[in-house]
Amino acid sequence: VPADDVTTTTTTTPTTLAELPTPLLVLDLRALDRNIDAMAQVRPAAALRPHVKAFKSTAMARHVRDRAGHRSFCCATLREMEGMVAAGLDEDLLLANETLDRERLARLVRRSGGRVTVAIDSPETIAAASGTGAEVLIDVDVGLPRCGCRPEDAGRLAELARSRGLIVRGVMGYEGHTVGDPDRERRREAVERSMEALRLAHDAVGGGIASAGGTGTYDLHDWADEVQAGSYLLMDTHYALLDLPFVQAVTVEATVTSVSPRRGWAVVDAGLKAFGMDHGNPTVEGWEVFFCSDEHTTLLADPEGALPAVGDRLRMAPAHIDPTVAYHEQFVVARNDEILETWPVDLRGW
Amino acid sequence: VPADDVTTTTTTTPTTLAELPTPLLVLDLRALDRNIDAMAQVRPAAALRPHVKAFKSTAMARHVRDRAGHRSFCCATLREMEGMVAAGLDEDLLLANETLDRERLARLVRRSGGRVTVAIDSPETIAAASGTGAEVLIDVDVGLPRCGCRPEDAGRLAELARSRGLIVRGVMGYEGHTVGDPDRERRREAVERSMEALRLAHDAVGGGIASAGGTGTYDLHDWADEVQAGSYLLMDTHYALLDLPFVQAVTVEATVTSVSPRRGWAVVDAGLKAFGMDHGNPTVEGWEVFFCSDEHTTLLADPEGALPAVGDRLRMAPAHIDPTVAYHEQFVVARNDEILETWPVDLRGW
């Protein structure tokens, strides 16, 4: 019996969260739908290209498409692209990232009935895309020290790409250095500066698409054609620091396995392998998180607070949603404590 | 076609790392074997109970058993226990953690041909274990603010466990608050204090086993019967700060996807979803790691250093091995750049 099968052998289908072992990635469907609707009001249909990297689930991508009508998606990895193609969610897929893997890109295009587009920012990435059937966007550095060519080089790269037979659909530029700034006016100004750079590049490149943005800047774009946002769907305590209309839709449910009334702490069975930790510890309402170990978190009671009992379940809010989801096999989609569905996190890995 | 299948469709079996897509979890077999041997010299056979949580792979557990003769293992999760039983690596398995899941524990014992032991530290965890066929160790708080009863309560808990029909094999206590102290003498003194507490508990509890320790204290135990260590096998930059005879055996191989000579940085395709980040950024020899995004790391060249080229491959050293491994599907076992085997990380999740 492979290990993966052991835990799913149950005689009856669980109907409440309490019947499932913890840690559990719990997705509040009402909160998710509220986030989908709030975004679609500002950026309907093709004005948003939801970013699959935030949730890595084709079932969830389908739900987003069906509810809001966004039909074009972007991905950060070839694995995500391959899964979206296999699931038929490939009307207009963008790999918003550079790749050198010519063979996988070509196979992806062959298998897809839709449009496959890839970001390029160098002669090497142009060479990897050419002849694969993929179309391209010129990725432009608009201030985040990561991928993307200088704005003044974009036209030259587009020319080179076209000379290699590639269809250049336009430009993309991610202003990731500003999406986390809690001051909305500063965010707006930074977006404007970034979009000046992207516009300069777009003028030189041509094509119908200027793609930009993220959850923190989704409503600060008046020029870009589409915004690439994913975190808005699930949110986390880091993004919650901004003045956004989105609510946290994912928590990790954990079980209290040990309580020490005399020492004033309790221990739950979800630790740093259940949470992306780069933005810090998860939080638990009514408790101070003392520290996380691999498979434990120690919680401190406030002086007047009652301690939980061994066996109690608590909900923990992740500090960073994307790397949290990547540790889990599935979302348990719930309304309060009732299980509605499970959505596999089927796009993990590379 | 499920997403997981797409990338494994190759016409020929890859023989070198360069043929596989990145990021890749590369395991240097010579370094691993050196670590296995160095540990077995000090703690041979049953004097070590290798901790499966560090590597989450039954193939690797089997390699460790066959090379060093350690036949008893410990785990942090029921999933790890279930996988070890399914793989037949269950001669003497310890869940070195508390669980309330009576049903899974009972199923585990039914499926195992060996001994299944579980840590308990409360009446509730005793109730969960009793009647399952599992034996128990009394988990004692020896200074780490996490699970474990107070030393003075251990005898009473053992009595309660025996009155519920459980076989009490002894005690365990993990001095996790000291394993990372870079000063060996301070570590030694802290271990002594912790073991005084555990000895007190053991005197009251009875049973043949006192289980303790970890990689940072493996050779500082002169009283405990067995040491629970796992990180020594693969190591990481955090443990490398200690004066241990173990070497780093795992790196993440990444591809340079974007280079900016004018701005002095290069970007690789392994980011914070390929590394446990709780101990900080990964490191890359010859480079300064600027920051990690979900699927990228930006590296800064030193002023005189040459930049790599787009398409080059680099090796990145994780800061914390356990949560790094938990993001990956497999170890690629290699000697230099030659692929020897792949070992699935088959014990992930819960």
XYZ file of C-alpha atoms in Angstrom:
700
model
C 0.000 0.000 0.000
C 1.601 3.310 -0.992
C 1.694 5.811 1.878
C -0.574 8.227 0.030
C -3.408 5.742 -0.004
C -3.398 4.795 3.634
C -5.075 7.877 5.051
C -7.804 8.013 2.454
C -9.140 4.578 3.316
C -12.306 5.498 5.193
C -15.510 3.577 5.333
C -17.782 6.618 5.018
C -17.220 9.934 3.270
C -16.439 12.630 5.842
C -19.005 15.420 5.954
C -17.474 17.663 8.619
C -13.940 18.959 9.103
C -13.689 17.260 12.499
C -13.678 13.870 10.764
C -10.474 14.620 8.845
C -6.944 14.404 10.272
C -5.031 17.643 10.777
C -3.245 19.760 9.621
C -5.946 20.653 7.109
C -5.891 23.440 4.504
C -9.406 24.819 4.917
C -10.865 27.047 2.202
C -13.881 29.127 3.212
C -15.993 29.119 0.045
C -18.042 32.193 0.975
C -14.877 34.214 1.599
C -13.349 33.001 -1.677
C -16.462 33.936 -3.642
C -16.567 37.345 -1.987
C -12.972 37.923 -3.111
C -13.698 36.720 -6.647
C -16.670 39.089 -6.895
C -14.846 42.093 -5.418
C -12.039 41.707 -7.952
C -14.335 41.067 -10.932
C -16.245 44.265 -10.188
C -13.067 46.313 -10.713
C -11.316 44.091 -13.239
C -13.878 41.965 -15.089
C -13.178 39.192 -17.618
C -10.004 39.828 -19.632
C -8.998 42.818 -17.486
C -7.707 40.230 -15.013
C -5.353 37.335 -15.721
C -5.566 35.319 -12.471
C -2.183 34.047 -11.307
C -2.268 30.293 -10.798
C 0.911 30.253 -8.688
C -1.046 31.492 -5.663
C -3.276 28.411 -5.468
C -1.783 25.713 -7.781
C -5.121 23.988 -8.285
C -6.951 23.391 -11.558
C -10.218 22.835 -9.669
C -9.916 26.272 -8.144
C -8.949 27.865 -11.472
C -12.111 26.380 -12.977
C -14.211 27.777 -10.137
C -12.720 31.250 -10.669
C -13.340 31.068 -14.417
C -16.910 29.883 -14.042
C -17.850 32.462 -11.412
C -16.104 35.571 -12.749
C -15.596 34.877 -16.434
C -11.817 35.339 -16.423
C -10.677 33.025 -19.215
C -6.976 33.841 -19.478
C -4.584 32.725 -16.734
C -0.916 33.157 -15.959
C 1.503 30.717 -14.375
C 4.958 30.850 -12.805
C 6.164 27.337 -13.730
C 5.975 24.928 -16.638
C 4.346 22.376 -14.317
C 1.498 24.802 -13.684
C 1.157 25.412 -17.437
C 1.131 21.676 -18.195
C -1.565 21.039 -15.611
C -3.746 23.874 -16.892
C -3.455 22.509 -20.443
C -4.291 18.979 -19.285
C -7.360 20.355 -17.467
C -8.563 22.246 -20.555
C -8.093 25.639 -18.902
C -5.830 26.794 -21.692
C -7.780 29.222 -23.815
C -5.052 31.839 -23.268
C -2.228 30.788 -20.961
C 0.767 32.964 -20.125
C 3.976 31.675 -18.567
C 4.776 34.958 -16.820
C 8.352 33.823 -16.360
C 11.440 32.950 -18.369
C 12.291 29.407 -19.425
C 15.135 27.765 -21.311
C 13.271 24.466 -21.684
C 12.526 24.411 -25.384
C 11.357 20.804 -25.389
C 8.729 21.159 -22.642
C 7.498 24.413 -24.148
C 7.051 22.793 -27.570
C 5.220 19.813 -26.064
C 2.960 22.180 -24.170
C 1.990 24.019 -27.358
C 1.351 20.742 -29.188
C -0.988 19.560 -26.432
C -2.862 22.817 -26.070
C -5.868 23.776 -28.131
C -5.461 27.413 -27.046
C -2.853 30.152 -27.047
C 0.396 29.583 -25.187
C 2.464 32.686 -24.498
C 5.784 32.970 -22.686
C 7.762 35.885 -21.251
C 11.185 36.480 -22.811
C 13.905 38.953 -21.813
C 17.084 37.807 -23.599
C 18.376 36.300 -26.853
C 18.622 32.950 -25.013
C 14.967 32.912 -23.989
C 13.982 34.000 -27.514
C 15.966 31.050 -28.875
C 14.182 28.709 -26.449
C 10.746 29.948 -27.581
C 11.328 30.106 -31.302
C 10.011 27.200 -33.301
C 7.907 25.916 -30.411
C 4.676 27.553 -31.573
C 4.527 29.687 -28.430
C 3.862 33.410 -28.708
C 5.818 35.849 -26.553
C 5.566 38.942 -24.365
C 8.663 41.061 -23.831
C 9.298 41.051 -20.067
C 10.429 44.514 -18.935
C 12.218 45.509 -15.730
C 9.934 48.155 -14.207
C 11.774 48.417 -10.887
C 11.783 44.978 -9.243
C 15.326 43.539 -9.254
C 14.420 40.285 -10.982
C 13.720 39.275 -14.571
C 12.938 41.642 -17.433
C 15.015 43.640 -19.899
C 15.700 47.357 -19.587
C 12.851 49.381 -21.131
C 15.215 50.815 -23.755
C 16.174 47.282 -24.900
C 12.595 46.042 -25.352
C 12.182 47.170 -28.957
C 15.442 45.525 -30.012
C 14.396 42.229 -28.351
C 10.988 42.354 -30.046
C 12.715 42.818 -33.376
C 14.989 39.869 -32.699
C 12.009 37.736 -31.653
C 10.070 38.625 -34.820
C 13.144 37.888 -36.924
C 13.088 34.389 -35.372
C 9.468 33.919 -36.465
C 7.854 34.623 -33.089
C 4.571 36.471 -32.646
C 5.147 39.266 -30.122
C 1.880 39.978 -28.322
C 3.163 42.942 -26.323
C 4.883 43.584 -22.997
C 4.674 42.649 -19.360
C 6.228 44.271 -16.304
C 5.671 43.364 -12.684
C 6.041 46.175 -10.144
C 6.641 43.670 -7.332
C 8.796 46.142 -5.396
C 5.721 48.205 -4.574
C 2.796 45.774 -4.142
C 3.471 45.395 -0.395
C 3.761 49.115 0.485
C 1.008 49.809 3.057
C 0.696 53.451 1.907
C -1.782 53.540 -0.942
C -0.617 56.883 -2.325
C 2.984 55.718 -2.434
C 1.830 52.544 -4.166
C -0.061 54.585 -6.720
C 2.939 56.797 -7.459
C 5.259 53.795 -7.748
C 2.821 52.092 -10.131
C 2.749 55.238 -12.271
C 6.534 55.339 -12.494
C 6.657 51.634 -13.370
C 3.972 52.031 -16.017
C 5.867 54.957 -17.602
C 8.740 52.525 -18.128
C 6.409 49.830 -19.449
C 4.651 52.279 -21.772
C 8.002 53.344 -23.225
C 8.774 49.680 -23.887
C 5.307 49.032 -25.305
C 5.642 51.907 -27.754
C 8.805 50.312 -29.101
C 7.484 46.733 -29.051
C 3.907 47.041 -30.322
C 1.344 44.261 -29.897
C -2.014 44.358 -28.187
C -1.137 43.495 -24.596
C 0.395 45.362 -21.679
C 0.275 43.014 -18.700
C 1.251 44.157 -15.179
C 0.333 44.335 -11.545
C -0.598 42.148 -8.643
C -3.026 41.968 -5.748
C -1.554 45.027 -4.008
C -1.966 47.258 -7.068
C -4.996 45.738 -8.815
C -7.029 48.982 -8.749
C -4.123 51.366 -9.357
C -3.781 50.535 -13.041
C -5.530 52.832 -15.551
C -3.327 51.978 -18.508
C -2.329 48.285 -18.430
C -4.722 45.975 -20.286
C -4.644 43.200 -17.735
C -3.544 42.684 -14.155
C -1.790 39.495 -12.949
C -3.144 38.842 -9.454
C -3.591 35.647 -7.483
C -3.199 36.311 -3.765
C -6.483 38.277 -3.670
C -8.358 34.969 -3.842
C -7.030 33.511 -0.587
C -5.147 36.378 1.108
C -2.800 36.093 4.090
C -1.796 38.110 7.158
C 0.897 39.939 5.163
C -1.504 41.206 2.481
C -4.084 41.902 5.204
C -1.876 44.829 6.268
C -2.954 46.672 3.092
C -6.275 48.497 2.648
C -7.750 45.916 0.263
C -11.371 44.716 0.033
C -10.317 41.045 0.135
C -10.667 38.760 3.153
C -8.636 35.794 4.357
C -10.223 32.676 2.883
C -7.694 30.036 3.925
C -6.677 28.833 7.349
C -4.827 25.744 8.497
C -6.852 23.739 10.986
C -4.705 22.090 13.660
C -5.314 19.863 16.677
C -4.105 20.658 20.182
C -1.935 17.657 21.086
C -0.350 18.814 24.345
C -1.295 21.380 27.001
C 0.695 22.543 29.972
C -1.488 24.633 32.305
C 1.369 25.181 34.745
C 3.753 26.434 32.119
C 1.020 28.328 30.249
C 1.424 26.858 26.799
C -0.359 24.603 24.365
C 1.038 22.745 21.366
C -0.739 22.106 18.059
C 0.158 19.633 15.317
C 0.800 22.115 12.487
C 4.321 23.486 12.244
C 6.677 25.079 9.783
C 6.109 22.322 7.207
C 2.463 23.413 6.994
C 3.226 27.122 6.434
C 5.330 29.271 4.150
C 7.579 30.926 6.731
C 9.337 33.654 4.728
C 6.879 36.298 5.975
C 7.033 35.022 9.555
C 4.929 32.842 11.813
C 1.259 32.054 11.312
C -1.143 33.721 13.711
C -3.916 32.273 15.872
C -6.707 34.450 17.207
C -6.538 34.766 20.988
C -3.026 33.308 21.225
C 0.537 34.390 20.922
C 2.538 32.128 18.639
C 5.735 31.379 20.563
C 7.573 29.361 17.893
C 7.106 26.787 15.156
C 8.969 23.478 14.907
C 8.735 21.125 11.939
C 5.397 19.616 12.974
C 4.432 21.672 16.062
C 3.571 25.213 17.020
C 3.778 26.278 20.656
C 1.110 28.821 21.648
C 1.195 31.000 24.750
C -2.003 31.811 26.636
C -2.539 35.417 27.577
C -2.411 35.768 31.386
C -6.195 35.779 31.908
C -6.974 33.491 28.986
C -8.200 29.949 29.469
C -6.095 27.219 27.869
C -7.631 24.954 25.220
C -8.045 21.262 25.910
C -6.057 18.453 24.334
C -8.050 17.455 21.263
C -9.450 20.941 20.547
C -9.095 22.270 17.032
C -7.780 25.731 16.199
C -7.511 27.720 12.978
C -4.174 29.243 12.049
C -3.777 32.083 9.530
C -0.739 31.848 7.198
C 1.595 34.841 6.849
C 2.235 34.045 3.156
C -0.341 32.115 1.202
C 1.566 30.919 -1.891
C 4.288 28.846 -0.178
C 1.741 27.635 2.379
C -0.498 26.099 -0.284
C 2.540 24.454 -1.912
C 3.002 22.257 1.194
C -0.537 20.806 1.062
C -2.130 18.099 -1.063
C -5.605 19.563 -1.136
C -7.941 22.366 -0.189
C -10.851 21.209 1.899
C -13.594 23.511 0.649
C -15.935 24.222 3.541
C -18.869 26.292 4.696
C -18.398 26.688 8.435
C -17.491 23.136 9.469
C -19.282 21.388 6.617
C -17.133 19.875 3.873
C -18.432 20.836 0.430
C -15.658 19.533 -1.806
C -11.945 18.817 -1.902
C -9.809 20.520 -4.517
C -6.444 18.856 -5.147
C -3.402 21.151 -5.143
C -2.412 19.400 -8.349
C 0.110 21.883 -9.748
C 2.838 21.591 -7.132
C 6.454 20.851 -7.970
C 8.192 21.696 -11.186
C -3.110 13.484 -18.650
C -2.548 14.318 -14.996
C -0.029 17.122 -14.471
C 2.325 14.833 -12.584
C 2.795 12.648 -15.623
C 3.600 15.299 -18.150
C 7.177 16.033 -17.126
C 8.181 12.434 -16.788
C 7.425 11.611 -20.401
C 10.916 11.350 -21.832
C 12.081 9.162 -24.628
C 15.339 8.118 -22.959
C 16.230 7.739 -19.293
C 18.286 10.762 -18.187
C 21.801 9.857 -17.083
C 23.111 13.289 -16.099
C 21.594 16.055 -13.978
C 21.707 18.475 -16.910
C 18.994 16.441 -18.643
C 16.468 17.029 -15.860
C 14.419 20.215 -15.398
C 15.206 22.426 -12.408
C 14.781 23.045 -9.502
C 16.251 19.662 -8.577
C 16.870 18.272 -5.100
C 20.324 16.748 -5.607
C 21.627 14.240 -3.078
C 25.383 13.627 -3.139
C 25.649 9.908 -2.369
C 29.277 10.031 -1.257
C 28.532 12.820 1.221
C 25.472 10.967 2.523
C 27.452 7.764 3.040
C 30.214 9.696 4.787
C 27.606 11.092 7.201
C 26.034 7.681 7.766
C 29.442 6.199 8.576
C 30.540 9.054 10.851
C 27.366 8.700 12.914
C 27.447 4.884 13.035
C 30.986 4.981 14.383
C 29.790 6.889 17.457
C 26.264 5.546 17.688
C 26.069 2.144 16.001
C 22.953 0.029 15.403
C 20.334 0.524 18.140
C 22.252 3.409 19.754
C 20.737 5.557 17.002
C 17.086 5.816 16.029
C 17.261 7.791 12.757
C 14.562 10.462 12.491
C 12.570 10.025 9.298
C 11.130 13.563 9.433
C 14.406 14.966 8.107
C 14.189 13.155 4.766
C 10.637 11.720 4.423
C 11.736 8.950 2.071
C 11.411 5.207 2.557
C 14.086 4.592 -0.092
C 16.529 6.660 1.919
C 15.524 4.988 5.197
C 16.267 1.634 3.585
C 19.681 2.847 2.414
C 20.514 4.038 5.948
C 19.396 0.734 7.468
C 21.335 -1.362 4.976
C 24.547 0.640 5.283
C 24.686 1.293 9.041
C 22.484 -1.379 10.558
C 20.130 0.988 12.359
C 16.875 -0.959 12.411
C 14.662 1.225 14.611
C 13.371 4.542 13.286
C 11.355 7.442 14.641
C 8.808 9.613 12.889
C 7.067 12.924 13.530
C 3.767 12.211 11.754
C 1.320 9.358 11.276
C 1.827 9.637 7.523
C 5.522 8.926 7.966
C 4.677 5.957 10.216
C 2.158 4.590 7.693
C 4.662 4.830 4.845
C 7.390 3.118 6.853
C 5.014 0.269 7.706
C 3.927 -0.067 4.074
C 7.595 -0.226 3.031
C 8.383 -2.934 5.576
C 10.735 -0.677 7.541
C 8.773 -1.237 10.725
C 10.797 -3.554 12.912
C 10.663 -0.952 15.714
C 8.937 2.307 14.826
C 8.468 5.195 17.251
C 6.044 8.064 16.696
C 8.132 10.568 18.667
C 5.112 12.819 18.924
C 1.657 12.949 20.465
C -1.472 11.915 18.582
C -5.174 11.826 19.365
C -5.989 9.748 16.283
C -6.921 6.427 17.835
C -8.263 4.986 14.594
C -5.163 5.592 12.462
C -2.929 4.371 15.257
C -4.908 1.119 15.580
C -4.839 0.591 11.793
C -1.094 1.170 11.799
C -0.530 -1.491 14.462
C -2.777 -3.952 12.596
C -0.787 -3.478 9.393
C 2.638 -3.644 11.014
C 4.538 -6.848 11.637
C 6.854 -5.035 14.044
C 6.662 -2.910 17.168
C 4.753 0.378 17.043
C 5.442 2.779 19.889
C 3.980 6.230 20.463
C 4.901 9.120 22.772
C 2.267 10.110 25.325
C 2.249 13.013 27.776
C -1.355 13.303 29.027
C -4.408 11.262 30.006
C -5.903 12.131 26.602
C -2.971 10.714 24.629
C -2.970 7.636 26.873
C -6.658 7.164 26.049
C -5.895 7.485 22.332
C -3.184 4.814 22.522
C -4.912 2.309 24.759
C -6.518 -0.612 23.018
C -4.698 0.091 19.747
C -1.908 -2.402 20.357
C 0.700 0.375 20.355
C 3.288 0.530 23.115
C 4.222 3.878 24.652
C 7.090 6.046 25.839
C 6.411 8.751 28.407
C 7.392 12.050 26.755
C 9.117 14.306 29.279
C 9.693 18.063 29.111
C 13.474 18.416 29.500
C 13.601 22.142 28.744
C 12.171 22.700 25.263
C 8.810 24.512 25.514
C 6.817 21.986 23.525
C 5.342 18.565 24.298
C 6.179 16.371 27.300
C 4.987 16.137 30.875
C 6.871 17.552 33.838
C 9.509 15.059 35.069
C 7.689 14.772 38.409
C 4.468 13.729 36.633
C 6.063 10.978 34.533
C 5.635 8.169 37.094
C 1.959 8.967 37.604
C 1.358 8.947 33.827
C 3.167 5.619 33.445
C 0.966 4.173 36.158
C -2.136 5.457 34.419
C -0.932 4.027 31.087
C -0.252 0.610 32.618
C -3.649 0.659 34.303
C -5.127 1.102 30.809
C -3.295 -2.006 29.613
C -0.447 -0.234 27.821
C 3.133 -1.465 27.751
C 5.387 1.402 28.843
C 8.805 0.992 27.222
C 10.429 3.922 28.999
C 10.876 7.661 28.485
C 11.859 10.153 25.836
C 12.913 13.774 26.155
C 14.151 16.047 23.396
C 16.556 18.790 24.427
C 15.719 20.815 21.303
C 16.424 24.121 23.057
C 20.141 23.331 23.038
C 20.884 21.401 19.816
C 21.623 24.617 17.902
C 23.999 26.246 20.412
C 27.334 26.720 18.585
C 29.296 26.396 21.864
C 30.000 22.725 22.425
C 30.667 23.065 26.159
C 27.397 24.897 26.690
C 25.621 22.212 24.681
C 27.216 19.530 26.825
C 26.147 21.226 30.070
C 22.614 21.761 28.782
C 22.370 18.108 27.744
C 23.503 17.066 31.231
C 20.819 19.194 32.877
C 18.176 17.820 30.507
C 19.260 14.245 31.118
C 19.106 14.774 34.876
C 15.434 15.569 34.397
C 14.932 12.598 32.092
C 16.747 10.248 34.487
C 14.486 11.383 37.324
C 11.507 10.559 35.138
C 12.986 7.247 34.009
C 13.550 6.151 37.609
C 9.855 6.689 38.274
C 8.653 5.207 34.972
C 10.846 2.129 34.475
C 11.129 0.355 31.134
C 14.189 -0.337 29.047
C 14.427 2.780 26.890
C 15.611 6.330 27.461
C 15.412 8.084 24.079
C 16.767 11.605 23.570
C 18.914 13.912 21.525
C 19.350 15.147 18.024
C 22.057 15.882 15.471
C 23.528 18.742 17.515
C 23.996 16.574 20.621
C 24.522 13.089 19.172
C 27.929 12.604 20.860
C 27.095 14.373 24.121
C 24.935 11.565 25.482
C 26.589 9.069 27.817
C 23.386 7.924 29.522
C 20.503 7.798 27.022
C 20.080 4.456 25.245
C 19.331 5.892 21.853
C 19.621 9.223 20.063
C 16.957 10.536 17.687
C 18.833 12.292 14.893
C 17.959 12.890 11.255
C 19.532 16.136 10.039
C 23.060 14.639 10.238
C 22.305 12.693 7.060
C 21.759 15.700 4.798
C 22.807 18.732 6.879
C 22.142 22.394 6.066
C 23.835 25.783 6.459
C 22.285 26.218 9.909
C 23.702 22.971 11.317
C 26.981 23.663 9.479
C 27.603 26.432 12.047
C 28.243 23.711 14.644
C 31.491 21.745 14.991
C 30.046 18.489 13.648
C 31.781 15.896 11.452
C 28.876 15.849 8.990
C 28.903 17.497 5.564
C 26.163 19.035 3.448
C 24.829 16.301 1.183
C 21.870 18.078 -0.420
C 21.752 21.088 -2.685
C 19.044 22.451 -4.928
C 20.217 22.745 -8.508
C 18.766 25.752 -10.307
C 19.016 27.255 -13.784
C 19.993 30.856 -14.473
C 17.029 32.236 -16.420
C 17.875 35.942 -16.566
C 21.091 37.956 -16.285
C 21.553 41.672 -16.130
C 25.238 42.595 -16.552
C 24.511 46.321 -16.275
C 22.590 45.966 -13.041
C 24.907 43.274 -11.684
C 22.416 40.566 -10.905
C 21.351 37.149 -12.109
C 18.104 35.292 -11.498
C 17.687 31.543 -10.998
C 14.520 29.456 -11.180
C 14.466 28.181 -7.580
C 12.731 30.382 -5.051
C 11.086 30.231 -1.674
C 8.833 27.331 -2.721
C 11.964 25.197 -3.166
C 13.443 25.990 0.279
C 12.369 25.933 3.905
C 12.772 29.612 4.743
C 12.425 29.676 8.538
C 16.222 29.712 8.987
C 16.723 32.294 6.262
C 17.761 32.345 2.627
C 19.659 29.585 0.866
C 23.271 30.346 0.022
C 25.178 30.045 -3.248
C 28.952 29.834 -3.324
C 30.473 32.916 -4.946
C 27.261 34.917 -4.831
C 25.282 37.053 -2.475
C 21.644 36.017 -2.294
C 19.684 39.266 -2.629
C 16.164 37.906 -2.117
C 13.871 34.974 -2.897
C 10.491 35.228 -4.623
C 8.095 32.314 -5.041
C 9.928 30.798 -7.996
C 13.034 33.023 -8.336
C 16.137 33.973 -6.420
C 18.037 37.118 -7.347
C 21.814 36.799 -6.915
C 24.264 39.698 -6.771
C 27.722 39.389 -8.317
C 30.638 40.539 -6.247
C 32.225 43.635 -7.863
C 35.079 41.763 -9.562
C 33.144 38.561 -10.154
C 32.046 37.437 -13.576
C 28.325 36.935 -14.094
C 27.029 33.502 -15.080
C 25.334 33.020 -18.414
C 21.647 32.421 -19.050
C 21.253 28.642 -19.021
C 24.048 27.981 -16.503
C 23.245 25.756 -13.561
C 24.080 26.615 -9.955
C 23.857 24.685 -6.693
C 22.061 26.315 -3.759
C 22.509 25.185 -0.139
C 19.347 25.157 2.016
C 19.383 26.899 5.401
C 17.031 24.282 6.901
C 16.913 20.827 5.390
C 13.666 19.329 6.756
C 11.171 21.866 5.350
C 13.219 22.056 2.133
C 12.850 18.348 1.444
C 9.104 18.570 2.156
C 8.646 20.802 -0.938
C 10.208 18.281 -3.333
C 8.883 15.108 -4.968
C 12.178 13.268 -5.147
C 15.852 13.196 -4.357
C 18.008 12.810 -7.418
C 20.831 10.664 -6.061
C 24.004 11.647 -7.880
C 27.749 11.192 -7.982
C 29.101 14.459 -9.394
C 26.727 15.061 -12.321
C 25.841 11.430 -12.927
C 22.367 10.281 -11.866
C 22.518 7.034 -9.893
C 18.924 6.719 -8.699
C 15.865 8.739 -7.780
C 14.383 8.329 -4.316
C 10.782 9.531 -3.996
C 10.039 11.832 -1.058
C 7.043 9.594 -0.405
C 6.239 10.526 3.211
C 5.152 14.154 2.689
C 1.856 15.506 3.939
C -0.088 14.225 6.898
